[in-house]
Each structure stands twice: as structure tokens, then as C-alpha cells.
Coordinates of C-alpha atoms and ligand atoms in Angstrom, one line a residue:
X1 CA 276.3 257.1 74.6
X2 CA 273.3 257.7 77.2
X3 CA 270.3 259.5 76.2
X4 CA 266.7 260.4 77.7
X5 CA 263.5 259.0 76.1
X6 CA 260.6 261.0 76.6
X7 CA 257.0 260.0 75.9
X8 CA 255.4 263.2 75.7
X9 CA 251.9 264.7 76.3
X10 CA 251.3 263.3 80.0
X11 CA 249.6 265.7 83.1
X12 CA 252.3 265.4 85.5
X13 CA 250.6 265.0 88.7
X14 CA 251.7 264.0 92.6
X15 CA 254.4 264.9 94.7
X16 CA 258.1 264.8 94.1
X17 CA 261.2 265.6 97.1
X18 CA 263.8 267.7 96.3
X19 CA 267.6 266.6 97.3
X20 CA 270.0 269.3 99.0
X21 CA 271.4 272.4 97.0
X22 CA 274.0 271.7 94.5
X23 CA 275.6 274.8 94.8
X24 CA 275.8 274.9 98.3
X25 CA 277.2 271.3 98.5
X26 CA 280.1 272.4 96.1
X27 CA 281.5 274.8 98.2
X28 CA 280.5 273.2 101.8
X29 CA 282.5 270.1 100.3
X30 CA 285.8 271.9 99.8
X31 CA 284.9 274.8 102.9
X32 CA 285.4 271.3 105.2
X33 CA 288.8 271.1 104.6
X34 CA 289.4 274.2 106.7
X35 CA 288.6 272.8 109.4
X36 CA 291.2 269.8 109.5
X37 CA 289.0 267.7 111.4
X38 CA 286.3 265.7 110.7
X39 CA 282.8 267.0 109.2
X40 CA 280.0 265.0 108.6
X41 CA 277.5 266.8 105.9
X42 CA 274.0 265.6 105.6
X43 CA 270.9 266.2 102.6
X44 CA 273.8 266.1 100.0
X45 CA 272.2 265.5 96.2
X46 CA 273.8 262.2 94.5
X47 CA 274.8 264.3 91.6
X48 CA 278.2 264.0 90.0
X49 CA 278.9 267.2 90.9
X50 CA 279.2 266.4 94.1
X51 CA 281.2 263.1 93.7
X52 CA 283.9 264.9 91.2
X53 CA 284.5 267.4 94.3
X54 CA 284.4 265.1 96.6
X55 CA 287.1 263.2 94.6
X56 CA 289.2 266.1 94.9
X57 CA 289.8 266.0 97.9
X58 CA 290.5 262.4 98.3
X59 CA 293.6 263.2 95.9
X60 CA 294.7 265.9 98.2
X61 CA 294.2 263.2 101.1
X62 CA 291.6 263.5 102.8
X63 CA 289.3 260.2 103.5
X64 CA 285.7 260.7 102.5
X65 CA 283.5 258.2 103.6
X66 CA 279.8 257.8 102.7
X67 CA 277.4 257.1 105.0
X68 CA 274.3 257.5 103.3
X69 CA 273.3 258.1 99.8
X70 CA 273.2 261.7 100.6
X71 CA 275.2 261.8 103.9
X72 CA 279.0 262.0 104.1
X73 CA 281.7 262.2 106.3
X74 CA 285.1 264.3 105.4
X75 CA 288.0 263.5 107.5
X76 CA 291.1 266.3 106.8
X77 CA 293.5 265.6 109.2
X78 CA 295.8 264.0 107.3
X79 CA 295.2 266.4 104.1
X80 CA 298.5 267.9 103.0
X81 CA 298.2 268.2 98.8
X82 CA 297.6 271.6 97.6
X83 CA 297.7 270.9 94.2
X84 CA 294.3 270.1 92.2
X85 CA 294.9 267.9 89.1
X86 CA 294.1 269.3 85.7
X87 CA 291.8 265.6 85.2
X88 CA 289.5 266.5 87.8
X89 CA 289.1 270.1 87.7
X90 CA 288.2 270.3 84.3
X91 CA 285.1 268.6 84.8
X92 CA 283.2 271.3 86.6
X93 CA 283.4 274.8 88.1
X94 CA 283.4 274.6 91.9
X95 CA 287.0 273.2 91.6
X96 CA 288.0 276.3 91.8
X97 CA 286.7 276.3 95.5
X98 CA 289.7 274.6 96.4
X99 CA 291.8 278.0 95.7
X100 CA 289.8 279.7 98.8
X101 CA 290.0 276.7 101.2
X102 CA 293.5 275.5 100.4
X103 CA 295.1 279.2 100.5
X104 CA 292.9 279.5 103.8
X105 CA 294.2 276.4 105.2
X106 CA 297.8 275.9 103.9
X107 CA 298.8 279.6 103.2
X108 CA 299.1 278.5 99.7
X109 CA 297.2 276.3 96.6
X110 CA 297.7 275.3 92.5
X111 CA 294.1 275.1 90.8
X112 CA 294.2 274.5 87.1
X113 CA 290.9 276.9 85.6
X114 CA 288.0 275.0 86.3
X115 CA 285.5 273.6 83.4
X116 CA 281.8 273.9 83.5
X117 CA 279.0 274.9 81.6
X118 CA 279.9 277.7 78.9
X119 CA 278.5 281.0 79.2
X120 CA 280.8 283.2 77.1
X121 CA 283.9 284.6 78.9
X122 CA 283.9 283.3 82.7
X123 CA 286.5 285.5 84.4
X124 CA 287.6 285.0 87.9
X125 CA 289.7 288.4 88.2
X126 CA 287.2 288.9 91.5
X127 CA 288.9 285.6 92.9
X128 CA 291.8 287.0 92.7
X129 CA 291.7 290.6 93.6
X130 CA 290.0 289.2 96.7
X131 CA 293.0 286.6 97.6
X132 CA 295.3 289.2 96.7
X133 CA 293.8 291.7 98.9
X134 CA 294.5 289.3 101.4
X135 CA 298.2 289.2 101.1
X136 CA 298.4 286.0 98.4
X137 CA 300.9 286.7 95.7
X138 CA 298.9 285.0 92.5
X139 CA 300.3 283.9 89.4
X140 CA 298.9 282.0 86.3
X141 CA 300.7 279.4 84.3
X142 CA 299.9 277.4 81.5
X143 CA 296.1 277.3 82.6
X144 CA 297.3 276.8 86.5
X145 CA 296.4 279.6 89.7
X146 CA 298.8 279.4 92.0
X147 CA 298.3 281.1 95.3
X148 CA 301.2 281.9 97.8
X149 CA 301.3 284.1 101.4
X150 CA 304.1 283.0 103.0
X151 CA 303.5 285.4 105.8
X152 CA 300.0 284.3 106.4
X153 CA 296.9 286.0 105.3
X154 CA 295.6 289.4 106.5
X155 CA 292.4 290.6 106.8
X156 CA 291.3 293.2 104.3
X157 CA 288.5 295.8 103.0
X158 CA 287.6 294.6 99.8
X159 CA 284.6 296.3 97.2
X160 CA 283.5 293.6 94.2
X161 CA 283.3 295.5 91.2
X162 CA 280.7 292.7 90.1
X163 CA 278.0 290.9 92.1
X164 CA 280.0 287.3 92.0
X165 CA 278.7 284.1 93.8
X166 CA 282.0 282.2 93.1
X167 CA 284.4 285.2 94.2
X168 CA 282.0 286.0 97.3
X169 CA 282.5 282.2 98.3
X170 CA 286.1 282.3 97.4
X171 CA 286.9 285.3 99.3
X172 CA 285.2 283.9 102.1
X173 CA 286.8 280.6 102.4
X174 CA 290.2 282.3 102.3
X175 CA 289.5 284.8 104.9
X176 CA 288.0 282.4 107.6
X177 CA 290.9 282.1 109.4
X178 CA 293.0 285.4 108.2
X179 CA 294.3 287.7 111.2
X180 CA 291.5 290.6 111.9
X181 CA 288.6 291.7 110.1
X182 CA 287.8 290.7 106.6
X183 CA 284.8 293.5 105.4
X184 CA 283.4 292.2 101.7
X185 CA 281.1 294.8 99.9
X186 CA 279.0 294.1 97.2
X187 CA 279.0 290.3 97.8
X188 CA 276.1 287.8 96.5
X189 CA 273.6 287.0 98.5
X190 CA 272.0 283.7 97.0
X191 CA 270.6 281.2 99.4
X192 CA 274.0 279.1 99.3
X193 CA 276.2 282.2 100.4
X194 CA 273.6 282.0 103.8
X195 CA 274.4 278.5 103.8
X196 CA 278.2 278.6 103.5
X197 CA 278.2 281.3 105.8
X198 CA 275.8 278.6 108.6
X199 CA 278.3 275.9 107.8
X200 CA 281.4 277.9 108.3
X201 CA 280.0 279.3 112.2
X202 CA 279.4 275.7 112.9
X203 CA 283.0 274.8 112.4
X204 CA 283.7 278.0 114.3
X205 CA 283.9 280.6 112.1
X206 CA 283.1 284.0 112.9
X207 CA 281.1 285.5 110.0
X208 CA 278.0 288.0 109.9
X209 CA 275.6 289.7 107.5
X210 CA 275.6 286.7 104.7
X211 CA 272.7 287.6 102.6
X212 CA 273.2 291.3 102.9
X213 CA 275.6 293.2 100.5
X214 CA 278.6 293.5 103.1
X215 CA 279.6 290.5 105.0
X216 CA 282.2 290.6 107.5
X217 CA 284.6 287.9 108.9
X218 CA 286.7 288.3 112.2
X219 CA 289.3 285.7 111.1
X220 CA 290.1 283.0 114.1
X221 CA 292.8 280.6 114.5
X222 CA 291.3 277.3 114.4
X223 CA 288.1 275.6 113.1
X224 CA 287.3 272.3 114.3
X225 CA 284.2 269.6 113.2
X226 CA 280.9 269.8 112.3
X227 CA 277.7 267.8 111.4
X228 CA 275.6 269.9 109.2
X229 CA 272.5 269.8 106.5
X230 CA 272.3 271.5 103.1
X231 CA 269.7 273.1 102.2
X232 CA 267.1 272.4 99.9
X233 CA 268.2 273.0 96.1
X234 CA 265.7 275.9 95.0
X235 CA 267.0 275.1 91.1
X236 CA 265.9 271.5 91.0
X237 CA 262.7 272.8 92.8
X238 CA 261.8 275.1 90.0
X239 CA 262.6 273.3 87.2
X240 CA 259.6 270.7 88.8
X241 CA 257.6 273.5 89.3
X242 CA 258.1 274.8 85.9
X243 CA 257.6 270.8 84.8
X244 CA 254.0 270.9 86.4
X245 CA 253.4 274.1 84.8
X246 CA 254.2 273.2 81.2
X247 CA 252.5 270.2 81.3
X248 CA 249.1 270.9 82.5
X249 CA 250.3 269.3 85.8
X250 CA 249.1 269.1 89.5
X251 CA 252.5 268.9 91.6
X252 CA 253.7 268.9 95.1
X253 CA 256.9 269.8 95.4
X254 CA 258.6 268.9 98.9
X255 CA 261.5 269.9 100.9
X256 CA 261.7 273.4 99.6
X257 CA 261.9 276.8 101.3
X258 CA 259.0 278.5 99.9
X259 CA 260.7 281.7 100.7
X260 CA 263.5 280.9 97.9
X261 CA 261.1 280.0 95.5
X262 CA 259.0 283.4 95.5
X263 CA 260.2 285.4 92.6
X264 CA 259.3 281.7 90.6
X265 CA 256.0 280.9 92.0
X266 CA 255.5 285.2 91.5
X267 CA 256.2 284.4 87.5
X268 CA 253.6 281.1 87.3
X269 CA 250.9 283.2 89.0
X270 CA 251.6 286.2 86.3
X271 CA 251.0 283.2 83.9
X272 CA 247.5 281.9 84.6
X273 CA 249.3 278.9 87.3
X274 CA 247.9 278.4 90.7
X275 CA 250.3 277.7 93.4
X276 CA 250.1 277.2 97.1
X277 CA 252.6 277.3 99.8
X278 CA 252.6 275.6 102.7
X279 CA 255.8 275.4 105.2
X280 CA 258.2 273.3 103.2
X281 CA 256.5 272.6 100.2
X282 CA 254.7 273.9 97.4
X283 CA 251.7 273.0 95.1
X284 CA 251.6 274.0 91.2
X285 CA 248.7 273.6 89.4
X286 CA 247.6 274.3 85.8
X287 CA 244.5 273.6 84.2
X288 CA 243.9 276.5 81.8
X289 CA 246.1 278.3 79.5
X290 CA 249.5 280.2 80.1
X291 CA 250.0 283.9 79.7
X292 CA 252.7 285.3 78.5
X293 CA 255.3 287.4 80.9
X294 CA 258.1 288.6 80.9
X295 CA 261.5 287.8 83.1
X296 CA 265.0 289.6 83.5
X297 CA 267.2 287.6 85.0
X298 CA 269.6 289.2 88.1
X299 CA 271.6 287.9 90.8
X300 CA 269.6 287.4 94.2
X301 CA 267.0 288.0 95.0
X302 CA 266.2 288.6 91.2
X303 CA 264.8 285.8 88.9
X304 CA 267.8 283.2 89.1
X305 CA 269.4 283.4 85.5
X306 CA 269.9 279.1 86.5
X307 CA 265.9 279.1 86.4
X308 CA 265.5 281.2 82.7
X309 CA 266.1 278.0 79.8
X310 CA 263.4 276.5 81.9
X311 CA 261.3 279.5 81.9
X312 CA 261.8 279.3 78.3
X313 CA 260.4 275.7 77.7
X314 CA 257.4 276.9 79.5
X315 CA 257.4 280.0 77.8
X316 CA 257.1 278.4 74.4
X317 CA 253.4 277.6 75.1
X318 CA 252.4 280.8 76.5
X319 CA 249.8 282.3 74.5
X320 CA 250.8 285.9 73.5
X321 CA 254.6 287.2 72.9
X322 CA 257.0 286.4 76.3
X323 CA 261.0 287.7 77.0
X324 CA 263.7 287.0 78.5
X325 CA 266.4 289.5 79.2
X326 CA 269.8 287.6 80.9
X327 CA 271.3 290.5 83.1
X328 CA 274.0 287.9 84.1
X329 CA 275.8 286.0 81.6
X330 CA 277.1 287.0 78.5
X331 CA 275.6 284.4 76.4
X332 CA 273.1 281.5 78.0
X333 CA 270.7 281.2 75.0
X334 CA 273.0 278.3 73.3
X335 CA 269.8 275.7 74.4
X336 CA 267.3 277.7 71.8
X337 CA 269.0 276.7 68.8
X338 CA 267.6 273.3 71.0
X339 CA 264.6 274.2 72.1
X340 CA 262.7 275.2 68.0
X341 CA 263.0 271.9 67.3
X342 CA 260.6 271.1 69.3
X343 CA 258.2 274.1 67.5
X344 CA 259.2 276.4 69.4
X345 CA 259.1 280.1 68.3
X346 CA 262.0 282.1 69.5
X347 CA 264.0 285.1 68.5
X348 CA 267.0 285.9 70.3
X349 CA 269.1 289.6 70.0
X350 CA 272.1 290.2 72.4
X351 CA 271.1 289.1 75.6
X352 CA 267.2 289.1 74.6
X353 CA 265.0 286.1 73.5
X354 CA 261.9 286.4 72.6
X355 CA 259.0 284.0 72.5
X356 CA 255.5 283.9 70.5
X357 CA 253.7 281.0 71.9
X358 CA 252.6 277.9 70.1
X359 CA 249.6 275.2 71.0
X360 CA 251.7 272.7 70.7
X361 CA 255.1 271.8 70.9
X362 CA 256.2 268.7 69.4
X363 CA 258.7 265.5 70.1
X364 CA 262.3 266.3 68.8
X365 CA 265.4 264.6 68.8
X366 CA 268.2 267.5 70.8
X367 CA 270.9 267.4 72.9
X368 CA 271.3 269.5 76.1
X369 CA 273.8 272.2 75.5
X370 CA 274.8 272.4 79.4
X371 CA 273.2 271.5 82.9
X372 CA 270.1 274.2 82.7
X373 CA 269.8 274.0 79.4
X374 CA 269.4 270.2 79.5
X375 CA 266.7 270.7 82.0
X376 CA 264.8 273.0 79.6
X377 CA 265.0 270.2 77.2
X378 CA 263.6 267.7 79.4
X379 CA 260.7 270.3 80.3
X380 CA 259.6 270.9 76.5
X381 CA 260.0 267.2 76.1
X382 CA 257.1 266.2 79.0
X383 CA 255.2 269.0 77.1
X384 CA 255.5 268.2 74.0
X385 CA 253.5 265.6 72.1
X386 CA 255.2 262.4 71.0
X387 CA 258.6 260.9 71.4
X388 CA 261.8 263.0 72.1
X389 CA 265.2 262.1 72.2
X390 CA 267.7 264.0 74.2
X391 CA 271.5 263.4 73.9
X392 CA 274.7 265.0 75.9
X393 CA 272.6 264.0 79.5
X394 CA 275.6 264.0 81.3
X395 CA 275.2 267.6 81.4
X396 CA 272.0 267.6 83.3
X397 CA 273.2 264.7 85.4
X398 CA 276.0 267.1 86.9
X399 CA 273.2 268.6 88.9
X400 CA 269.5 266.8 88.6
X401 CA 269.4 263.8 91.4
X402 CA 267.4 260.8 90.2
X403 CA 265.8 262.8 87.7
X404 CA 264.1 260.0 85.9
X405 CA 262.3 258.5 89.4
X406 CA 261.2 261.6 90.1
X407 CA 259.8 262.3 87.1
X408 CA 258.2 258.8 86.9
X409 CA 257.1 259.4 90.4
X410 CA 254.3 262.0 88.7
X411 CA 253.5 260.0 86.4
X412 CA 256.0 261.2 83.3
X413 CA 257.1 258.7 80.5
X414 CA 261.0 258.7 80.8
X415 CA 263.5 256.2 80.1
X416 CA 267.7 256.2 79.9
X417 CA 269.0 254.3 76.9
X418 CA 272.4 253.3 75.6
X419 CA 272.7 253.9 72.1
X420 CA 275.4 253.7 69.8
X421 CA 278.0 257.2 69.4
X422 CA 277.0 259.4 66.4
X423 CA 279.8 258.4 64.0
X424 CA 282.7 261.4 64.4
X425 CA 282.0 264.1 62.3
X426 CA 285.4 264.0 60.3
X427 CA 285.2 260.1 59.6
X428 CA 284.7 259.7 55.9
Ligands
EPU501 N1 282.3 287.6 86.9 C1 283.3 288.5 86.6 N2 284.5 288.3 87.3 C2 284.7 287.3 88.3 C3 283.6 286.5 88.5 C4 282.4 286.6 87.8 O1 283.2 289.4 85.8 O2 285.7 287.2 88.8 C5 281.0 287.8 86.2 C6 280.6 286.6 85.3 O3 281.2 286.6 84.1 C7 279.1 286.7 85.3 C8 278.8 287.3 86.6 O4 280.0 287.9 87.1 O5 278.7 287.6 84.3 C9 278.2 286.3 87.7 O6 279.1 285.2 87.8 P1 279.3 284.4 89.2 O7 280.7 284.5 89.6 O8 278.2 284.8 90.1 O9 279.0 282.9 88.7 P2 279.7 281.6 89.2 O10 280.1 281.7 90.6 O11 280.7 281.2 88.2 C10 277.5 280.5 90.1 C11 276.8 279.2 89.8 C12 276.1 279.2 88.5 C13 275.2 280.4 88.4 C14 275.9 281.7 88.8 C15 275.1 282.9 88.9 C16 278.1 277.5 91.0 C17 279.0 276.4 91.0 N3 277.7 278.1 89.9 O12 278.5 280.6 89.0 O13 275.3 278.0 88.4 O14 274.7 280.6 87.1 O15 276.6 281.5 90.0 O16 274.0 282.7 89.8 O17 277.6 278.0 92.1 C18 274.2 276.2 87.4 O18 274.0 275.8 88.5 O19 273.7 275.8 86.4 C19 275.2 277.3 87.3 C20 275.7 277.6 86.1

């Protein structure tokens, strides 16, 4: 097995570039296939996030070609598969993208549940309310979603009961090319729903108000080609700026939006850090002691619950008693079990962890529980004095490009190491 090896206790300090947004890219990916033409998408991260969706669609026939490390080109003409195999969808969330784009462009699709990091419960009864609004029957079999409108898809009024990135994406990619108006309420309005939205107009969609609570989509008959950039990843921003934070750093972080990273750089000022913005970049600086603060995590534009293990890392050191309350997932604290080896001193009740900050944290051998998590890990890590360990990376490596150069790049102590597999646990 791979794992990261972290000599700890160094000032990060320089300038590191972020890649494009994960999260957007696995849903512009699949979104391209509604336009049965060719669509070339620029500033994708090399994540294997991206290259698992990507694969997808090869298997349903499409031809993706790469261009560039972060530049592709997706040609659908020829794609006629609507049924996503268990192999590949198991390995992350956004499979489930493909429901939305395949019912939108074929009338119909089969999407075994998608995998990813686990939260607790992850239901997708949104999803489906949404396609079914739309006139898709919907029927799940031995782990499969099958989708089916034989008479086409209609546009519909349809109210979220929750705030749901994946089902306001869903519901969007199906209702693209729907006859009449589509009118979502309550949608998401992260930064990637804005960007699907952009990406969809440019193949010649006909959508309004991403961003706000109620987007609506005049369905039209046919989409055609594109060339079109991702935006900046605001995740893989923070958990740098968090990096610089918890390690006494001096960081540049470039390619940002500095308008996605507020409610962040709001929480590092709170806690004794200096940062400046500039147009598409941001500088953190530390060089006294942290405060502690508090942070309740909320769908956009609240503190981004894919920010709060990081947080946490940082919060660790932060002199006085900080919290974190997690208004979005059911249970995301797995990673602190983690994160006290390291020293830390954390408490967690419900969806409530609490922190009393230490001087120190220390190296530890961990492993990272899922993709955020696994960031927070690498975080305490830099922080901490001595030599960590972390194990499980492929979790982080769904979603962090080139983490290691990066972190190099500012001058951190990190190396990728083959080691043998832990022998299984039931082996006598
Ligand atoms: N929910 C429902 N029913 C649904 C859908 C969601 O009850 O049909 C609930 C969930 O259980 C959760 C809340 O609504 O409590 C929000 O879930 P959401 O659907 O917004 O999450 P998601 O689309 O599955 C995306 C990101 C996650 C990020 C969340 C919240 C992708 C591929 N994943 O997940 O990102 O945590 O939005 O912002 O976009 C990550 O990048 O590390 C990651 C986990």
C-alpha cells in the first residue's frame, strides 16, 4: 500500500496554484453528454475523480481524448449505452450524475448507487422526486436506479424539501432539454451549481438564477459543443490556506476567487491570521498564536462542511476551547478518532466537536478516513512535530491534484512510499 510521510514542524511559506473545482468537473464531465457533440473542457484537476468519471463515459461510448494534463475533449456522438456499470460507479459519488444527463439525453438511464465518502445515511429521494416530477417512472433493483419516460420529459414545478447540491445538479441536467419551463425552489447555490449552470448556456441551454434559491430552465431541443474552463476549486484552496495557517506559514495561494473563499479567510482573521486578497489570489500569514472560534457548518454560502476536518486540524492548536457544529451531514467526525493521535484534544456529541487547544501536536501514524478527512490529516501532520505516517491516501487522492509538489513547492517535508499491506485482520 501507498502512504504519505510527513516531516513535521516546517513554516510553510511561498506560493502554491490551485487546479479546477472537483465538484464542478464531476458534473460538467457527465452534463457534456447532453450535448451529443463534441466539448472540449479546460482547468480540469488531474484527480481520479475526474478520470473514474471520465471512464464512464468511455464505457457508454463516448471517445475522450486528453489534450492537456488538465484539458479534455469529450466527443458523444456516437454515445448510445445508458447503463453505468456497478465497477465504476462504486468508486465515487458523481456517478450518479449520469442518472440526470442520460435520462436528459436518451429519455431513459440504469445507475447502480454510487460510492463515496461515508457520511451516515446518503439518500437521494431529492433525485428522484425531481426526475419523477419530470415524468420518469423510477424504479430501484438490487442496488440499480433505473429511469424511464417513454413520452419524453416535461417540465415541472418542483420545491426541495432539503438544500441538495447533487439533486439541484441532477434535476438540472435532466430538465435541460424537457418541453417548457422547469422552476426548482430551494436549490443549492454552491460555486459549482453557477458553474454547471455557465457550462450548460454555453452548450445552449437556457437556464437563469443559478446561485439564487429558485433556478429556472426553459427546456430546448438541442444542445450542441462547447469549449469551456472550470473554475477554481475553493476546497483545495482552503485546505492550503488552512495549511499556512496551522503551520506558522506565509502562503500565496493562486488561481482562487477570493469571493468563494470569504466565509474561510473571515474564520482565520477571527483566529489571530492575517490575510490579503488580491484579484485571484490570496495571502495567509501567521506569525503569532491562534484563537479559538467557532464554525457551523451550512450549505452555501455558509462555512462549507468540505472545509470543517480541516478547520479542525487547525483548530487543535488554537489556544482556548473552539467548536464545530456540522448542520449538514449526519456524521463527518469519523477523522477525530484520527486526528488525537496526533495530541489532539477533542470531544465530540451528536453533530458537535469540541476542541481545547494544545502547544503542540505531535507526529502520528493515521490513516485518512475519507477525502476531507485525509486532508485534515495531512494539515496536523505539517503542524505537528516529527515524523507522521498517513495510510488509506487514495482517499485524499480522489480530490487533491499533486498534492505532494505543491506542498514541496512551500517548502513542506512530504514523501509517497510503498510499504507492505498491514497483515488482514482475521489472518491467524
Ligand atoms: N440529502 C437528502 N436527500 C437527497 C439528497 C441529499 O436528504 O436526496 C441530504 C444529505 O443526506 C445531506 C444533505 O442533504 O444531509 C446535503 O447533501 P448533498 O446532496 O448536498 O450532498 P452531495 O451532493 O451528496 C456534495 C459534494 C460533497 C459535499 C456536499 C455538501 C459532490 C460530488 N459532493 O455531495 O463533497 O460535502 O455536496 O456540500 O459534489 C467532498 O468533496 O469531499 C464532498 C463530500
Amino acid at each position: 500500500m501507498d502512504i504519505f510521510v510527513v516531516e513535521g514542524g516546517k513554516r510553510l511559506e511561498g506560493s502554491i496554484t490551485v487546479g479546477g473545482a472537483k465538484n464542478a468537473a464531476v458534473a460538467i464531465i457527465p452534463a457534456a453528454i447532453l450535448s451529443g457533440d463534441i466539448c472540449r473542457i479546460e482547468n480540469l484537476p488531474t484527480i481520479s475523480d475526474v478520470s473514474v468519471i471520465s471512464q464512464i463515459l468511455v464505457q457508454l461510448g463516448a471517445k475522450v481524448t486528453q489534450i492537456s494534463n488538465s484539458v479534455i475533449e469529450i466527443d458523444s456522438r456516437n454515445l448510445t449505452g445508458f447503463q453505468v456499470s456497478q465497477e465504476l460507479a462504486k468508486n465515487m459519488r458523481a456517478s450518479y450524475y449520469l442518472l440526470g444527463a442520460l435520462l436528459g439525453r436518451f429519455n431513459r438511464a440504469r445507475v447502480p448507487m454510487p460510492g463515496g465518502c461515508y457520511f451516515g445515511v446518503r439518500p437521494i429521494d431529492q433525485h428522484l422526486k425531481g426526475f419523477e416530477a419530470l415524468g420518469a417512472d423510477v424504479g430501484l433493483r438490487d442496488g440499480v436506479v433505473s429511469l424511464n419516460a417513454p413520452n419524453g420529459l416535461k417540465a415541472n414545478h418542483i420545491f426541495m424539501d432539503v438544500v441538495s447540491v447533487g439533486a439541484t445538479i441532477n434535476v438540472m441536467l435532466a430538465s435541460v432539454k424537457a418541453e417548457g419551463l422547469t422552476i426548482i425552489e430551494n436549490v443549492a447555490k454552491e460555486p459549482h451549481i453557477v458553474d454547471l449552470a455557465n457550462f450548460l448556456n454555453s452548450m445552449g441551454a437556457d437556464v437563469r438564477g443559478a446561485g439564487t434559491d429558485v433556478i429556472k430552465i426553459r427546456g430546448v431541443k438541442e444542445l450542441h459543443g462547447t469549449t469551456y474552463s472550470i473554475i477554481p476549486d475553493q476546497i483545495e484552496a482552503g485546505t492550503y490556506m488552512l495549511a499556512a495557517a496551522a503551520t506558522g506559514g506565509d502562503v500565496t495561494v493562486n488561481n482562487i476567487i477570493p469571493k468563494h473563499m470569504e466565509c474561510i479567510s473571515k474564520k482565520l482573521v477571527e483566529m489571530g491570521v492575517s490575510v490579503y486578497e488580491y484579484d485571484d489570489s490570496i495571502r495567509i500569514i501567521r506569525d503569532g498564536g491562534l484563537k479559538a472560534c467557532s464554525v457551523i457548518t451550512m450549505p452555501h454560502p455558509g462555512f462549507p462542511t468540505d472545509m470543517q476536518p480541516q478547520m479542525a486540524a487547525v483548530m487543535a492548536l488554537a489556544s482556548g476551547t473552539s467548536s464545530i457544529t456540522e448542520g449538514v451531514w449526519e456524521n463527518r467526525f469519523q477523522y477525530i478518532a484520527e486526528l488525537v493521535k496526533f495530541g489532539a484534544k477533542a470531544d465530540v456529541h451528536g453533530r458537535v466537536a469540541t476542541f481545547s487547544g494544545v502547544e503542540q501536536l505531535n507526529g502520528a501514524s493515521v490513516k485518512a478516513t475519507d477525502l476531507r478527512g485525509g486532508a485534515a490529516m495531512v494539515i496536523a501532520a505539517l503542524a505537528a512535530q516529527g515524523e507522521s505516517s498517513i495510510r488509506e491516501i487514495f482517499h485524499i487522492e480522489r480530490g487533491y491534484e499533486q498534492l505532494i509538489d505543491k506542498l514541496v513547492g512551500v517548502g513542506a517535508s512530504i514523501t509517497r512510499k510503498t510499504v507492505p499491506d498491514p497483515p488482514d485482520k482475521d489472518e491467524k
